[in-house]
CSV table of C-alpha atoms in Angstrom, one decimal:
chain,number,residue,atom,x,y,z
A,287,ASN,CA,0.0,0.0,0.0
A,288,ALA,CA,1.9,3.1,-1.3
A,289,GLY,CA,-0.3,5.8,0.3
A,290,VAL,CA,0.5,9.2,-1.2
A,291,THR,CA,3.2,9.2,-3.9
A,292,GLN,CA,4.9,12.4,-5.1
A,293,THR,CA,7.3,12.9,-8.0
A,294,PRO,CA,9.9,14.1,-8.4
A,295,LYS,CA,11.6,14.0,-5.0
A,296,PHE,CA,14.1,16.7,-5.9
A,297,GLN,CA,14.2,19.3,-8.7
A,298,VAL,CA,16.4,22.3,-9.6
A,299,LEU,CA,14.9,24.9,-12.0
A,300,LYS,CA,16.0,28.2,-13.5
A,301,THR,CA,13.9,31.3,-13.0
A,302,GLY,CA,11.2,31.4,-15.6
A,303,GLN,CA,11.1,27.6,-16.3
A,304,SER,CA,7.9,25.7,-15.8
A,305,MET,CA,7.2,22.3,-14.2
A,306,THR,CA,4.5,20.1,-12.9
A,307,LEU,CA,4.7,18.3,-9.5
A,308,GLN,CA,2.7,15.0,-9.5
A,309,CYS,CA,0.8,13.5,-6.7
A,310,ALA,CA,-1.2,10.2,-6.6
A,311,GLN,CA,-3.0,8.5,-3.7
A,312,ASP,CA,-4.3,4.9,-3.6
A,313,MET,CA,-6.5,5.2,-0.5
A,314,ASN,CA,-9.7,6.2,-2.4
A,315,HIS,CA,-9.7,9.6,-0.7
A,316,ASN,CA,-12.0,12.4,-1.8
A,317,SER,CA,-9.8,15.4,-0.7
A,318,MET,CA,-6.3,16.3,-1.8
A,319,TYR,CA,-4.1,19.2,-0.8
A,320,TRP,CA,-0.9,20.9,-1.9
A,321,TYR,CA,1.2,22.6,0.8
A,322,ARG,CA,4.5,24.4,0.8
A,323,GLN,CA,6.8,24.3,3.8
A,324,ASP,CA,9.4,27.1,4.5
A,325,PRO,CA,11.6,27.4,7.6
A,326,GLY,CA,9.7,29.0,10.4
A,327,MET,CA,6.4,29.2,8.4
A,328,GLY,CA,4.9,25.8,9.0
A,329,LEU,CA,2.7,24.3,6.3
A,330,ARG,CA,0.9,26.7,4.1
A,331,LEU,CA,-2.0,25.6,1.9
A,332,ILE,CA,-1.6,26.4,-1.8
A,333,TYR,CA,-4.6,24.7,-3.3
A,334,TYR,CA,-7.0,21.9,-2.4
A,335,SER,CA,-9.5,19.7,-4.0
A,336,ALA,CA,-12.4,18.7,-1.8
A,337,SER,CA,-13.6,16.2,-4.3
A,338,GLU,CA,-13.0,15.0,-7.9
A,339,GLY,CA,-13.8,17.8,-10.3
A,340,THR,CA,-13.4,20.7,-7.8
A,341,THR,CA,-10.4,22.8,-6.8
A,342,ASP,CA,-10.1,25.8,-4.5
A,343,LYS,CA,-7.5,28.3,-3.5
A,344,GLY,CA,-5.7,28.1,-0.2
A,345,GLU,CA,-3.6,30.6,1.6
A,346,VAL,CA,-0.8,31.1,-0.9
A,347,PRO,CA,-2.1,30.3,-4.5
A,348,ASN,CA,-0.4,33.0,-6.5
A,349,GLY,CA,2.0,31.6,-9.1
A,350,TYR,CA,0.5,28.1,-9.0
A,351,ASN,CA,-2.2,26.2,-10.9
A,352,VAL,CA,-3.6,22.8,-10.1
A,353,SER,CA,-5.5,20.0,-11.9
A,354,ARG,CA,-7.5,17.2,-10.2
A,355,LEU,CA,-7.0,14.8,-13.1
A,356,ASN,CA,-9.2,12.0,-11.5
A,357,LYS,CA,-9.9,10.8,-8.0
A,358,ARG,CA,-6.3,9.5,-7.5
A,359,GLU,CA,-4.2,12.3,-9.0
A,360,PHE,CA,-3.7,16.0,-8.1
A,361,SER,CA,-1.0,17.9,-9.9
A,362,LEU,CA,0.6,21.3,-9.1
A,363,ARG,CA,2.0,23.5,-11.9
A,364,LEU,CA,4.5,26.3,-11.7
A,365,GLU,CA,4.1,28.2,-15.0
A,366,SER,CA,7.1,30.6,-14.6
A,367,ALA,CA,9.2,29.6,-11.6
A,368,ALA,CA,10.6,32.3,-9.3
A,369,PRO,CA,13.2,32.1,-6.6
A,370,SER,CA,10.5,32.8,-3.9
A,371,GLN,CA,9.0,29.5,-4.8
A,372,THR,CA,12.0,27.6,-3.6
A,373,SER,CA,10.5,25.3,-0.9
A,374,VAL,CA,9.5,21.8,0.1
A,375,TYR,CA,6.2,20.9,-1.4
A,376,PHE,CA,3.9,18.3,0.2
A,377,CYS,CA,0.8,16.7,-1.2
A,378,ALA,CA,-1.7,15.2,1.2
A,379,SER,CA,-5.0,13.4,1.0
A,380,ASN,CA,-7.9,12.5,3.3
A,381,GLY,CA,-11.6,12.2,3.5
A,382,ASN,CA,-14.0,9.4,2.8
A,383,VAL,CA,-17.4,9.8,1.3
A,384,GLY,CA,-19.7,11.7,3.7
A,385,HIS,CA,-16.9,13.3,5.7
A,386,GLY,CA,-15.5,16.8,5.3
A,387,GLY,CA,-11.8,16.9,4.7
A,388,GLY,CA,-11.2,19.1,7.7
A,389,ASN,CA,-12.3,16.4,10.1
A,390,GLN,CA,-10.1,13.6,8.9
A,391,PRO,CA,-6.4,12.8,9.4
A,392,GLN,CA,-4.3,13.9,6.5
A,393,HIS,CA,-1.9,11.5,4.9
A,394,PHE,CA,1.2,13.1,3.4
A,395,GLY,CA,3.6,12.2,0.6
A,396,ASP,CA,7.4,12.3,1.1
A,397,GLY,CA,7.6,15.8,-0.5
A,398,THR,CA,9.4,17.4,-3.4
A,399,ARG,CA,12.4,19.6,-2.6
A,400,LEU,CA,12.4,22.3,-5.2
A,401,SER,CA,15.1,24.9,-5.7
A,402,ILE,CA,14.8,27.8,-8.2
A,403,LEU,CA,18.0,29.6,-9.2
W,98,GLY,CA,-9.4,32.3,7.6
W,99,GLN,CA,-8.5,30.5,10.8
W,100,GLN,CA,-5.2,31.3,12.4
W,101,VAL,CA,-3.5,29.2,15.0
W,102,MET,CA,-0.5,30.4,17.0
W,103,GLN,CA,1.9,27.8,18.3
W,104,ILE,CA,4.6,28.3,21.0
W,105,PRO,CA,7.4,28.0,21.5
W,106,GLN,CA,9.0,27.9,18.1
W,107,TYR,CA,12.0,26.0,19.4
W,108,GLN,CA,12.7,23.9,22.5
W,109,HIS,CA,15.9,22.2,23.6
W,110,VAL,CA,15.6,19.7,26.5
W,111,GLN,CA,17.8,17.3,28.2
W,112,GLU,CA,16.8,13.7,27.7
W,113,GLY,CA,14.4,12.7,30.5
W,114,GLU,CA,13.0,16.2,30.9
W,115,ASP,CA,9.4,17.0,30.0
W,116,PHE,CA,8.2,19.1,27.0
W,117,THR,CA,5.1,21.0,26.2
W,118,THR,CA,3.9,22.9,23.1
W,119,TYR,CA,0.8,25.1,23.0
W,120,CYS,CA,-1.6,26.0,20.3
W,121,ASN,CA,-3.9,29.0,20.5
W,122,SER,CA,-6.7,30.3,18.4
W,123,SER,CA,-8.8,33.5,18.6
W,124,THR,CA,-11.8,31.6,17.4
W,125,THR,CA,-13.6,28.4,18.6
W,126,LEU,CA,-12.3,25.4,16.8
W,127,SER,CA,-14.4,22.4,15.6
W,128,ASN,CA,-11.4,20.1,16.2
W,129,ILE,CA,-7.7,20.1,16.6
W,130,GLN,CA,-5.2,17.7,15.1
W,131,TRP,CA,-1.6,17.1,16.0
W,132,TYR,CA,1.2,15.9,13.7
W,133,LYS,CA,4.9,15.0,14.1
W,134,GLN,CA,7.5,15.6,11.5
W,135,ARG,CA,10.9,14.0,11.9
W,136,PRO,CA,13.9,15.8,10.4
W,137,GLY,CA,13.8,15.3,6.6
W,138,GLY,CA,10.5,13.6,6.8
W,139,HIS,CA,6.9,14.4,6.2
W,140,PRO,CA,4.2,15.2,8.8
W,141,VAL,CA,2.6,12.2,10.4
W,142,PHE,CA,-0.8,12.3,12.1
W,143,LEU,CA,-0.8,11.7,15.8
W,144,ILE,CA,-4.3,12.4,17.1
W,145,GLN,CA,-7.5,14.4,16.8
W,146,LEU,CA,-9.4,16.1,19.6
W,147,VAL,CA,-13.0,17.1,19.1
W,148,LYS,CA,-14.7,17.6,22.5
W,149,SER,CA,-14.4,20.5,24.9
W,150,GLY,CA,-11.9,19.6,27.7
W,151,GLU,CA,-10.9,16.4,26.0
W,152,VAL,CA,-7.7,14.7,27.2
W,153,LYS,CA,-6.1,11.8,25.3
W,154,LYS,CA,-2.9,9.9,26.0
W,155,GLN,CA,-0.5,7.9,23.8
W,156,LYS,CA,2.1,6.4,26.0
W,157,ARG,CA,4.3,9.4,27.1
W,158,LEU,CA,2.3,11.9,25.1
W,159,THR,CA,-0.7,13.7,26.6
W,160,PHE,CA,-3.0,15.9,24.4
W,161,GLN,CA,-5.5,18.4,25.8
W,162,PHE,CA,-8.3,20.4,24.2
W,163,GLY,CA,-9.3,23.5,26.1
W,164,GLU,CA,-12.7,24.0,27.7
W,165,ALA,CA,-13.5,26.8,25.3
W,166,LYS,CA,-12.1,24.9,22.3
W,167,LYS,CA,-9.7,27.7,21.6
W,168,ASN,CA,-6.5,26.2,22.7
W,169,SER,CA,-4.7,22.8,22.9
W,170,SER,CA,-1.5,21.4,24.2
W,171,LEU,CA,0.8,18.5,23.7
W,172,HIS,CA,2.9,17.3,26.7
W,173,ILE,CA,5.7,14.7,26.5
W,174,THR,CA,6.8,13.1,29.7
W,175,ALA,CA,10.5,12.1,30.1
W,176,THR,CA,11.6,12.9,26.5
W,177,GLN,CA,13.7,10.5,24.5
W,178,THR,CA,15.9,11.1,21.5
W,179,THR,CA,13.2,9.4,19.4
W,180,ASP,CA,11.0,12.4,20.2
W,181,VAL,CA,13.1,14.8,18.1
W,182,GLY,CA,11.2,16.5,15.4
W,183,THR,CA,8.7,19.3,14.8
W,184,TYR,CA,5.2,19.1,16.3
W,185,PHE,CA,2.4,20.8,14.5
W,186,CYS,CA,-1.1,21.5,15.6
W,187,ALA,CA,-3.8,21.9,12.9
W,188,ALA,CA,-7.2,23.5,13.3
W,189,GLY,CA,-9.9,21.6,11.4
W,190,GLY,CA,-12.5,23.3,9.3
W,191,TYR,CA,-15.1,21.7,7.1
W,192,GLN,CA,-13.0,21.1,4.0
W,193,LYS,CA,-9.4,21.8,5.2
W,194,VAL,CA,-7.2,22.4,8.2
W,195,THR,CA,-4.9,25.3,9.1
W,196,PHE,CA,-1.5,24.3,10.4
W,197,GLY,CA,0.3,26.1,13.2
W,198,THR,CA,3.9,27.2,12.7
W,199,GLY,CA,5.2,24.2,14.7
W,200,THR,CA,7.5,23.6,17.6
W,201,LYS,CA,10.9,22.2,16.8
W,202,LEU,CA,12.0,19.9,19.6
W,203,GLN,CA,15.7,19.0,20.2
W,204,VAL,CA,16.6,16.4,22.8
W,205,ILE,CA,20.1,16.5,24.2
W,206,PRO,CA,21.3,13.0,25.2
């Protein structure tokens, strides 16, 4: 049982380049989330998807786009990377049918460590 | 949106000493979750508190939810080197949670 799988694990980009971070979960969860983690800032929500077919902005959405491709997969795209987006990105999932995602434990992937030069 | 303040930001303790981290909100919370993140790892869910005044224990860890459901604490008795990491509280809403800034615990052998 893989849980939440993120790819890639590490990436270095140049300013202005684009890339997509991939996330997949095999727990049949309805809700999926993208966070960024910076030193001293905790985990800040970028975007989330409460269910297949919906996406919503979190606390820090600027510079990012997301796609909920199907129930399993939720991708995060940086269209034009900036040094301020250097961070560790975590994907998480939770929520079974009939339960709001804010009342369920979140399961995290191992993270993507992204550096933008 | 919801904001949760977590203190202290850092804590160094001698092995065997106790440790407490506090989480405070200006608004009433529907639930509070606690996570642990080991260095280089990802956050791992520890527990969820829902009821006013609730106290739950996991071995040496004691979790409390305040009577007004605006604050919570995590207390570790007799810390061990395996307790090293960052502890986060997270305030639960309907569709998402809001994480505190975390308390980084260092245990000196």
